[in-house]
Amino acid sequence: MSKGHKRSKRLKSEKSKIKLKTKRSVTSLPKGLNITDTSFKVKKILIREQLKQRSETEILSSRKLNIDDLLTRFRHHNSTVREDALRQLKDILSRDSPKTLHSHVNSLLRGIAALSLDKERNVRTSSFHALDFILGRILTRHVTPLREIVISYLSCAMTHIDPRVKEDSLLFLDVLVKNCDSVVARDSHKILPNFLGMICSVHKQVRPGARLTTTLNSKSTDVKWRIKVLERLANMFVSIVSYRKLCIDARSNVLPIARATRYTRYIPVYSDNVTRVCERNLDKDVSLIGSSSVKETLPVEDVMKYVDLLMPLMSDIWLEVCPDEKVSSYTERTISSEAAALLTSIVVIVQSIVEYIDTLDCNDYDVARTRHWFKDTFHDAYMKNFLSSFPYGKVKPFVHESRKHQENFSQGDCMDGCLEQNLGLCQIHAWFTSLFNKKEQFPKSTKTYCVSVVKYLNGAIETWCDSSASSASFSRLIKLLRTLFLRAGPVWYTNCISLSHTLRLIIEASTRLPKKDVQSHLYLIIGDVMLESTLIELHREKAFENFVTILPNLLLRSSIDDVVIRMIGQIVLRFKEYIRKELMAKRKSIIENAKKIDIVGSQDDNKRSRHMIYNLFYFLD
């Protein structure tokens, strides 16, 4: 009843409203005018880039874009567009001339380096390929003015909050080290601290030092990540040492200027090692020109501070992967392939640090103090952590074979020697011992490890084979022999550690191994030992006299290295009583063979080297 009442009430209110009656002429159009108006106004939109005339010689991409257009697409919001722009840029640069690349090198390096921080992995990888291609086509001197830009982006990538970007920053570093390692070495003081942040946390206040960190949400293990970081760090140290040697060689070609202060009474023109030729300049005070001296890009103090943090850190990393089982004395310790790769990087880093210290001025008191600080601080820890389980051998990678063959799991078949790593460990220990005073006695542990080094070295030389040994292993062997004989030899003889058997094995290997370059390197080592006046104990060995008597046979071969001829000439001057008889007996054959012998590494059409062979008989008269 109530609903019907409300409805009737609403109808009454609607009827009571005033209704306006519309005319029919207003609502309907006249006949013939019921047509839609389709007219519209147009205004021209002018894009000047579209009207630009393309040069006929300009190389465009497959999408008709030039380098400037592609650089603009690097900032596009779509990752596919950015990746495609990198691909097209590489295609243009491969077909264009290097002059065009030089004109755009600034903008290209800025744009591509910025993509190293991209959130998409494919874009980052493509940017590294493009950067590798560009740096491979230009000279290093063209990159040097722009190194601040590249190094800044590299530092941002190495310290990025995204772990994926941080991991790919190592690929960025690989590209720079491969193409312009000198540029990386000059700014190494900006890059080296970033490596520590990748694997450890540095404390400066409460407990100074570095502690290893773990990554729980990473796809790779901590060991694999540390291997990647230490491999790049090893490459960095190698670049730093190479750049420092390059700078030293460049400075050696320039005459040093001997300047005087107001209290100078005399100017020494010689040092303990070699004679120096100096340009005298007594008019200027050295205190007034101190600001113009060239400052080192990587000061020694900063290097030692970094080494002080790095050495204990590498020991901790190694102790985590090295097996801890007890074995008998001088038994090869089995390690995994990951541990072997980690040990390789550690050995390269320590050897580079040692080589860097050797490049410093020997006559400087601060340098001598730095050497002894390094030995006193790290030698004992080095022997305890790395030589206590020496030598090492890694497990061979498993190869799937047919089930018909009976499996053999003997130790000889499952083991693979870590020759390169073991030789590097021996060389580092020999270098540490060379810093002892010549009359100083070794501690008992140091002498024990020296005996182990000699035992391993003798076994390696006896079983050395050119076909199985790599070039890296041979370079480690040469470095070890030079350090052992030319630097640590007198100290080892003082401590009653004889090297006569090792010397005899080297002489036998120099005649046994078939490769000419291997023989030449061994001959040079033996010659340097013979010409070193401080190695009196080694000169008394009977093996030396036997080696000198066979030197004339080298002059009867079909080919000989130029440095070997120079070495023979110096030995004849000093040990002519050993070689006189053999040389005079084969005089005619040597003179006839000198006319046709092939001399490797000689200049000026071999004339000077052939004259040196003839002059050997002049010194015997």
XYZ file of C-alpha atoms in Angstrom:
621
model
C 0.000 0.000 0.000
C 2.832 2.335 0.858
C 4.696 1.574 -2.383
C 1.673 2.433 -4.557
C 1.139 5.632 -2.637
C 4.698 6.770 -3.275
C 4.411 5.996 -6.975
C 1.191 7.953 -7.420
C 2.663 10.858 -5.547
C 5.715 10.889 -7.867
C 3.498 10.828 -10.956
C 1.558 13.833 -9.733
C 4.775 15.775 -9.220
C 5.919 14.944 -12.723
C 2.661 16.042 -14.284
C 2.725 19.293 -12.399
C 6.027 20.329 -14.077
C 5.842 22.840 -16.894
C 6.660 21.253 -20.240
C 8.053 23.376 -23.044
C 6.831 22.347 -26.441
C 9.633 22.395 -29.019
C 9.099 23.417 -32.591
C 9.632 20.905 -35.310
C 11.689 23.342 -37.426
C 14.344 23.584 -34.739
C 14.997 19.887 -34.309
C 15.077 18.907 -37.986
C 17.363 20.277 -40.703
C 16.016 21.546 -43.966
C 16.003 19.164 -46.839
C 19.379 18.845 -48.550
C 21.409 20.029 -45.560
C 21.556 16.702 -43.706
C 25.253 16.120 -44.684
C 28.335 15.567 -42.440
C 30.953 18.291 -42.712
C 34.299 16.543 -43.483
C 36.449 19.623 -43.921
C 39.428 20.113 -41.531
C 42.422 22.387 -41.184
C 46.033 21.151 -41.597
C 49.291 22.619 -40.249
C 52.686 21.362 -41.432
C 54.985 19.680 -38.859
C 58.636 20.323 -39.777
C 61.386 17.941 -38.544
C 64.692 19.315 -39.706
C 66.552 16.004 -39.332
C 64.328 14.505 -42.001
C 65.308 17.208 -44.472
C 69.043 16.757 -43.855
C 70.837 15.491 -46.914
C 72.775 12.261 -46.339
C 76.198 12.086 -47.879
C 76.612 9.402 -50.469
C 79.867 8.270 -48.834
C 78.370 8.092 -45.335
C 77.968 4.533 -44.129
C 74.587 3.811 -42.597
C 73.254 0.874 -40.670
C 70.668 -1.579 -41.921
C 67.993 0.776 -40.563
C 69.498 3.788 -42.383
C 70.918 5.292 -39.177
C 74.294 6.934 -38.739
C 76.525 7.001 -35.656
C 74.818 10.038 -34.107
C 71.409 8.418 -34.456
C 72.644 5.248 -32.799
C 74.191 7.205 -29.935
C 70.778 8.724 -29.302
C 69.220 5.269 -29.169
C 71.624 4.260 -26.398
C 69.347 6.233 -24.044
C 66.135 4.615 -25.288
C 63.766 3.222 -22.654
C 63.480 -0.137 -24.437
C 66.369 -2.535 -23.801
C 65.866 -4.237 -27.173
C 66.397 -0.927 -28.947
C 69.580 -0.262 -26.969
C 70.962 -3.696 -27.735
C 70.079 -3.389 -31.414
C 71.788 0.020 -31.551
C 75.010 -1.527 -30.227
C 74.820 -4.263 -32.826
C 74.293 -1.792 -35.663
C 77.086 0.436 -34.367
C 79.533 -2.438 -34.518
C 78.418 -3.146 -38.081
C 78.998 0.481 -39.112
C 82.439 0.685 -37.514
C 83.536 -2.552 -39.162
C 82.784 -1.040 -42.594
C 83.857 2.536 -41.902
C 87.358 4.019 -41.967
C 89.364 4.550 -38.744
C 89.268 8.330 -39.284
C 85.524 8.357 -38.687
C 86.042 6.384 -35.504
C 88.608 8.900 -34.230
C 86.208 11.791 -34.798
C 83.521 10.108 -32.665
C 85.727 8.401 -30.072
C 84.730 10.792 -27.271
C 80.980 10.324 -27.661
C 81.337 6.607 -28.358
C 83.326 5.889 -25.205
C 80.923 7.931 -23.099
C 77.835 6.245 -24.489
C 79.142 2.683 -24.455
C 80.780 2.970 -21.024
C 77.483 4.227 -19.597
C 75.773 1.048 -20.809
C 78.043 -0.996 -18.521
C 75.662 0.057 -15.725
C 72.540 -1.043 -17.612
C 70.106 -3.237 -15.694
C 69.803 -5.725 -18.573
C 72.580 -8.299 -18.852
C 72.362 -8.582 -22.644
C 72.886 -4.850 -23.039
C 75.910 -4.911 -20.747
C 77.456 -7.835 -22.606
C 76.886 -6.169 -25.974
C 78.454 -2.956 -24.694
C 81.604 -4.843 -23.672
C 81.864 -6.416 -27.131
C 81.440 -3.017 -28.774
C 84.016 -1.442 -26.451
C 86.473 -4.241 -27.193
C 85.995 -3.676 -30.912
C 86.527 0.097 -30.645
C 89.592 -0.056 -28.388
C 91.125 -2.664 -30.664
C 91.011 -0.263 -33.634
C 92.429 2.882 -32.022
C 95.789 3.650 -30.465
C 96.294 3.904 -26.728
C 97.323 7.559 -26.969
C 93.840 8.377 -28.259
C 92.282 6.768 -25.186
C 94.596 8.415 -22.643
C 92.816 11.825 -22.581
C 89.498 10.036 -22.000
C 90.693 7.559 -19.403
C 88.995 9.447 -16.560
C 85.598 8.773 -18.127
C 86.186 5.069 -18.650
C 87.766 4.523 -15.221
C 84.895 6.364 -13.529
C 82.301 4.085 -15.104
C 84.449 1.060 -14.243
C 84.633 2.120 -10.594
C 80.871 2.646 -10.517
C 80.317 -0.829 -11.933
C 82.735 -2.470 -9.475
C 80.990 -0.828 -6.507
C 77.436 -1.141 -7.851
C 74.649 -2.181 -5.507
C 73.372 -4.731 -8.027
C 75.546 -7.878 -7.715
C 74.966 -8.732 -11.380
C 76.420 -5.412 -12.511
C 79.311 -5.876 -10.096
C 80.040 -9.321 -11.515
C 79.986 -8.068 -15.104
C 82.367 -5.256 -14.177
C 85.137 -7.866 -14.274
C 84.400 -8.334 -17.982
C 84.656 -4.567 -18.372
C 88.085 -4.689 -16.750
C 89.160 -7.558 -19.013
C 88.458 -5.422 -22.069
C 90.521 -2.520 -20.718
C 93.471 -4.692 -19.684
C 93.458 -6.441 -23.046
C 93.487 -3.293 -25.183
C 94.977 -0.489 -23.057
C 96.702 -1.934 -20.003
C 98.937 1.129 -19.619
C 95.855 3.320 -19.174
C 94.579 0.986 -16.468
C 97.990 0.932 -14.781
C 98.164 4.734 -14.622
C 94.873 4.883 -12.719
C 95.415 1.698 -10.739
C 95.206 3.630 -7.461
C 91.503 4.156 -8.229
C 90.810 0.541 -9.199
C 92.766 -1.541 -6.683
C 90.667 -0.639 -3.593
C 87.539 -1.813 -5.414
C 88.869 -5.376 -5.533
C 88.994 -5.576 -1.763
C 85.393 -4.422 -1.550
C 84.329 -7.326 -3.751
C 85.594 -10.079 -1.462
C 86.005 -8.537 1.978
C 84.991 -5.756 4.311
C 87.726 -3.377 5.408
C 87.754 -2.161 9.021
C 89.756 0.937 9.892
C 88.696 1.861 13.409
C 87.919 -0.945 15.850
C 90.072 -3.767 14.444
C 92.135 -2.628 11.460
C 92.327 -5.162 8.658
C 90.130 -6.973 6.163
C 87.635 -9.783 6.700
C 86.249 -12.091 4.063
C 82.591 -11.730 3.146
C 80.128 -14.301 1.836
C 77.377 -13.906 -0.752
C 74.402 -16.058 0.211
C 72.092 -15.101 -2.659
C 74.612 -15.571 -5.460
C 74.355 -18.249 -8.144
C 78.079 -19.069 -7.892
C 79.953 -20.173 -4.799
C 82.251 -17.919 -2.814
C 85.290 -19.829 -4.082
C 84.385 -19.306 -7.740
C 83.684 -15.633 -7.133
C 87.022 -15.132 -5.372
C 88.799 -16.949 -8.192
C 87.288 -14.508 -10.693
C 88.283 -11.498 -8.608
C 91.838 -12.685 -7.937
C 92.388 -13.542 -11.611
C 91.574 -9.954 -12.563
C 93.653 -8.630 -9.688
C 96.599 -10.689 -10.938
C 96.179 -9.184 -14.409
C 96.104 -5.733 -12.825
C 99.386 -6.297 -11.000
C 101.016 -7.624 -14.170
C 99.914 -4.459 -15.997
C 101.247 -2.260 -13.193
C 104.656 -3.946 -13.275
C 104.825 -3.777 -17.077
C 103.914 -0.089 -17.055
C 106.517 0.656 -14.393
C 109.214 -1.128 -16.398
C 108.166 0.848 -19.459
C 108.531 4.106 -17.534
C 111.940 3.059 -16.209
C 113.147 2.220 -19.717
C 111.887 5.566 -20.985
C 113.684 7.424 -18.197
C 116.879 5.462 -18.767
C 117.128 6.891 -22.284
C 117.141 10.436 -20.891
C 120.270 11.814 -19.268
C 119.708 12.476 -15.560
C 120.420 16.009 -14.397
C 122.727 16.388 -11.421
C 121.522 19.493 -9.590
C 123.074 21.177 -6.608
C 121.696 22.697 -3.447
C 123.300 25.636 -1.716
C 125.323 23.257 0.491
C 126.495 20.845 -2.233
C 130.248 20.225 -2.246
C 130.507 17.440 -4.832
C 128.238 15.494 -7.203
C 128.618 11.677 -7.456
C 128.301 10.479 -11.041
C 128.328 6.776 -10.223
C 126.369 4.319 -8.097
C 127.025 0.893 -6.630
C 125.727 -0.928 -9.698
C 126.407 0.893 -12.955
C 128.117 4.070 -14.066
C 125.796 7.000 -14.694
C 126.246 9.772 -17.224
C 124.730 12.964 -15.841
C 124.040 16.412 -17.159
C 125.307 18.996 -14.710
C 123.143 21.949 -13.798
C 124.673 23.901 -10.927
C 122.846 27.159 -11.513
C 119.446 26.145 -10.157
C 118.643 25.206 -6.603
C 116.906 21.853 -6.335
C 114.592 23.229 -3.653
C 113.171 25.709 -6.152
C 112.273 23.110 -8.765
C 110.839 20.412 -6.553
C 107.313 21.209 -7.638
C 108.107 20.433 -11.270
C 109.139 16.853 -10.604
C 106.921 14.135 -11.943
C 104.804 12.495 -9.289
C 104.313 8.737 -9.339
C 100.801 7.661 -10.255
C 101.048 4.846 -7.717
C 103.324 5.786 -4.789
C 105.249 3.042 -3.041
C 103.626 3.864 0.294
C 100.153 3.280 -1.124
C 101.244 0.002 -2.694
C 102.632 -1.281 0.586
C 99.460 -0.299 2.458
C 97.433 -2.227 -0.072
C 99.800 -5.205 0.131
C 99.529 -5.160 3.917
C 95.782 -5.799 3.570
C 95.993 -8.149 0.607
C 98.587 -10.684 1.766
C 96.705 -11.885 4.894
C 93.500 -11.894 2.871
C 94.948 -14.253 0.258
C 96.238 -16.531 3.002
C 92.754 -16.748 4.514
C 91.230 -17.500 1.117
C 93.777 -20.250 0.507
C 93.265 -21.845 3.916
C 89.545 -22.186 3.177
C 90.120 -24.343 0.084
C 93.345 -26.158 0.972
C 92.757 -29.654 2.444
C 93.815 -30.008 6.049
C 94.616 -33.712 6.236
C 98.014 -34.732 7.548
C 100.423 -36.339 5.102
C 103.982 -37.546 5.360
C 106.906 -35.268 4.629
C 107.348 -34.236 0.985
C 104.207 -35.986 -0.194
C 102.274 -34.302 -2.965
C 99.095 -32.752 -1.580
C 96.008 -33.310 -3.718
C 93.912 -30.209 -4.346
C 90.839 -29.567 -6.464
C 90.860 -27.777 -9.804
C 89.294 -24.705 -8.172
C 92.032 -24.638 -5.545
C 94.660 -24.962 -8.292
C 93.161 -22.005 -10.181
C 93.088 -19.987 -6.966
C 96.714 -20.877 -6.214
C 97.732 -19.768 -9.710
C 96.270 -16.300 -9.181
C 97.844 -15.968 -5.731
C 101.277 -16.931 -7.062
C 101.021 -14.405 -9.908
C 99.994 -11.644 -7.492
C 102.851 -12.318 -5.057
C 105.372 -12.603 -7.891
C 104.159 -9.287 -9.299
C 104.556 -7.650 -5.884
C 108.086 -9.030 -5.654
C 108.862 -7.836 -9.171
C 107.473 -4.398 -8.359
C 109.751 -4.158 -5.325
C 112.727 -5.197 -7.472
C 112.069 -2.321 -9.881
C 112.621 0.217 -7.109
C 115.948 1.966 -6.644
C 118.387 -0.390 -4.935
C 120.420 2.458 -3.430
C 117.475 4.084 -1.695
C 117.362 3.509 2.050
C 113.563 3.579 2.139
C 113.395 0.913 -0.560
C 115.771 -1.348 1.368
C 113.666 -0.852 4.454
C 110.533 -1.714 2.434
C 112.115 -4.965 1.231
C 113.022 -6.073 4.719
C 109.622 -5.032 6.052
C 107.972 -7.207 3.431
C 110.208 -10.170 4.312
C 109.885 -9.807 8.074
C 106.110 -9.394 7.886
C 105.063 -12.088 5.429
C 107.841 -14.670 4.987
C 106.973 -16.791 8.021
C 103.258 -16.704 7.247
C 104.006 -17.569 3.619
C 106.000 -20.662 4.589
C 103.369 -21.767 7.097
C 100.371 -21.352 4.795
C 101.770 -22.306 1.392
C 104.920 -24.391 1.868
C 103.787 -26.585 4.754
C 101.861 -28.767 2.266
C 104.283 -28.316 -0.639
C 104.306 -29.685 -3.359
C 100.768 -29.699 -4.735
C 99.007 -31.809 -7.330
C 95.487 -31.406 -8.659
C 92.923 -34.037 -9.542
C 92.597 -34.718 -13.254
C 89.242 -33.804 -14.796
C 86.964 -36.807 -15.130
C 86.590 -38.100 -18.690
C 83.689 -40.384 -19.584
C 84.986 -43.584 -21.108
C 83.399 -46.764 -22.315
C 82.235 -49.160 -19.639
C 84.061 -51.977 -21.369
C 87.371 -50.637 -20.072
C 88.162 -51.421 -16.488
C 88.416 -48.253 -14.429
C 91.729 -47.498 -12.752
C 91.633 -45.150 -9.802
C 95.276 -45.359 -8.832
C 96.933 -42.229 -7.517
C 99.157 -41.856 -10.570
C 96.223 -41.843 -12.960
C 94.030 -39.500 -10.927
C 96.750 -36.936 -10.183
C 97.976 -34.082 -12.359
C 100.987 -32.078 -11.211
C 100.686 -28.344 -10.525
C 104.060 -27.631 -12.117
C 103.434 -23.958 -12.824
C 102.149 -23.226 -9.322
C 104.893 -25.192 -7.554
C 107.675 -23.469 -9.496
C 106.158 -20.097 -8.633
C 106.056 -20.971 -4.935
C 109.714 -22.015 -5.099
C 110.725 -18.754 -6.769
C 108.956 -16.642 -4.140
C 110.658 -18.535 -1.311
C 114.055 -18.174 -2.994
C 113.473 -14.427 -3.307
C 112.608 -14.133 0.375
C 115.801 -15.967 1.347
C 117.912 -13.712 -0.891
C 117.105 -10.809 1.455
C 119.025 -12.462 4.302
C 122.523 -11.216 4.985
C 125.221 -13.304 3.341
C 126.613 -14.437 6.687
C 123.230 -14.890 8.358
C 122.066 -18.381 9.265
C 118.600 -19.530 8.246
C 116.081 -20.617 10.859
C 115.478 -24.348 10.944
C 112.105 -24.151 9.180
C 113.481 -21.910 6.427
C 116.355 -24.288 5.743
C 113.974 -27.250 5.657
C 111.827 -25.586 3.020
C 114.952 -24.682 1.022
C 115.882 -28.358 0.887
C 112.349 -29.190 -0.278
C 112.619 -26.555 -3.009
C 115.912 -27.977 -4.287
C 114.524 -31.511 -4.212
C 111.431 -30.547 -6.189
C 113.429 -28.457 -8.673
C 115.863 -31.286 -9.372
C 113.005 -33.689 -9.992
C 111.272 -31.221 -12.316
C 114.430 -30.688 -14.396
C 115.122 -34.419 -14.659
C 111.623 -35.162 -15.960
C 111.236 -31.987 -18.023
C 109.730 -32.551 -21.446
C 109.183 -29.857 -24.070
C 106.059 -31.484 -25.450
C 104.158 -31.628 -22.149
C 105.419 -28.454 -20.446
C 103.654 -25.197 -21.252
C 105.349 -21.905 -22.046
C 104.098 -20.474 -18.742
C 105.740 -23.320 -16.834
C 109.020 -22.786 -18.667
C 108.979 -19.046 -17.919
C 108.413 -19.875 -14.237
C 111.371 -22.271 -14.378
C 113.653 -19.628 -15.900
C 112.574 -17.076 -13.306
C 113.208 -19.569 -10.504
C 116.680 -20.480 -11.779
C 117.708 -16.842 -12.090
C 116.474 -16.012 -8.600
C 118.037 -19.114 -7.092
C 121.496 -18.882 -8.658
C 122.026 -15.161 -9.204
C 120.419 -13.830 -6.016
C 119.984 -16.503 -3.366
C 122.967 -18.702 -4.281
C 125.599 -17.125 -1.985
C 123.239 -17.147 1.009
C 122.289 -20.775 0.411
C 125.939 -21.837 0.220
C 126.566 -19.997 3.487
C 123.874 -22.205 5.030
C 125.451 -25.361 3.532
C 122.772 -25.870 0.864
C 124.608 -27.041 -2.250
C 123.337 -26.314 -5.754
C 125.923 -28.392 -7.607
C 123.493 -31.175 -8.523
C 120.957 -28.638 -9.799
C 123.642 -26.972 -11.897
C 124.674 -30.290 -13.411
C 121.065 -31.101 -14.279
C 120.661 -27.735 -16.029
C 123.764 -28.350 -18.118
C 122.505 -31.810 -19.073
C 119.057 -30.432 -19.922
C 120.582 -27.732 -22.149
C 122.032 -30.443 -24.379
C 119.138 -32.908 -24.040
C 116.103 -30.751 -24.821
C 115.388 -30.401 -28.555
C 113.909 -26.882 -28.678
C 116.426 -24.201 -29.633
C 114.822 -21.408 -27.605
C 114.836 -23.576 -24.467
C 118.520 -24.338 -24.966
C 119.319 -20.656 -25.496
C 117.603 -19.620 -22.267
C 119.442 -22.284 -20.282
C 122.768 -21.310 -21.868
C 122.191 -17.695 -20.898
C 121.456 -18.622 -17.291
C 124.628 -20.697 -17.059
C 126.604 -17.915 -18.714
C 125.248 -15.295 -16.305
C 126.194 -17.520 -13.379
C 129.711 -17.892 -14.732
C 130.117 -14.156 -15.276
C 128.804 -13.199 -11.825
C 131.855 -12.483 -9.694
C 130.104 -13.044 -6.349
C 129.203 -16.692 -7.069
C 132.602 -18.080 -6.147
C 131.227 -21.325 -4.707
C 129.425 -22.149 -7.937
C 132.516 -21.376 -10.019
C 134.397 -24.090 -8.161
C 131.985 -26.767 -9.319
C 133.385 -29.351 -11.717
C 130.239 -29.079 -13.821
C 131.268 -25.577 -14.873
C 134.554 -26.713 -16.315
C 132.807 -29.480 -18.233
C 130.265 -27.012 -19.594
C 132.914 -24.570 -20.800
C 134.697 -27.286 -22.751
C 131.573 -28.079 -24.809
C 130.882 -24.461 -25.808
C 132.943 -24.672 -29.055
C 130.525 -27.367 -30.254
C 127.753 -24.766 -30.299
C 129.670 -22.810 -32.936
C 129.622 -25.841 -35.253
C 125.828 -26.061 -35.444
C 123.712 -24.901 -38.350
C 122.135 -22.088 -36.283
C 122.927 -20.237 -33.079
C 121.413 -17.371 -31.138
C 123.187 -14.022 -31.132
C 123.062 -13.752 -27.335
C 124.777 -17.152 -27.056
C 127.661 -15.861 -29.189
C 128.020 -12.863 -26.899
C 127.943 -15.128 -23.860
C 130.690 -17.368 -25.302
C 132.821 -14.308 -26.017
C 132.586 -13.147 -22.406
C 133.319 -16.619 -21.037
C 136.410 -16.940 -23.227
C 137.773 -13.733 -21.715
C 137.334 -14.986 -18.158
C 137.772 -18.770 -18.369
C 140.055 -19.127 -21.361
C 142.206 -21.724 -19.585
C 139.206 -24.098 -19.654
C 138.301 -23.544 -23.300
C 141.667 -22.892 -24.995
C 142.401 -26.497 -25.893
C 139.007 -27.306 -27.415
C 138.767 -24.000 -29.233
C 142.177 -24.312 -30.863
C 141.522 -27.925 -31.875
C 138.344 -26.934 -33.745
C 139.581 -23.595 -35.039
C 139.400 -24.348 -38.759
C 135.955 -25.934 -38.554
C 134.578 -23.013 -36.542
C 135.958 -20.416 -38.980
C 134.528 -22.254 -41.986
C 131.148 -22.730 -40.304
C 131.017 -19.051 -39.297
C 130.620 -18.101 -42.955
C 127.348 -20.025 -43.343
C 125.932 -20.388 -39.826
C 122.427 -18.987 -39.316
C 122.479 -16.405 -36.514
C 119.113 -15.811 -34.844
C 118.296 -12.391 -33.410
C 121.228 -10.570 -34.979
C 121.186 -7.168 -36.631
C 123.143 -5.476 -39.453
C 123.141 -8.604 -41.639
C 124.960 -10.798 -39.051
C 128.306 -9.089 -39.755
C 128.959 -8.075 -36.184
C 128.078 -11.515 -34.816
C 130.360 -13.270 -37.301
C 133.203 -10.921 -36.376
C 132.679 -11.854 -32.731
C 133.215 -15.518 -33.643
C 136.469 -14.651 -35.416
C 137.625 -12.531 -32.477
C 137.436 -15.512 -30.122
C 140.801 -16.699 -31.409
C 142.295 -13.238 -31.050
C 141.764 -13.299 -27.282
C 143.439 -16.687 -26.964
C 146.805 -15.446 -28.232
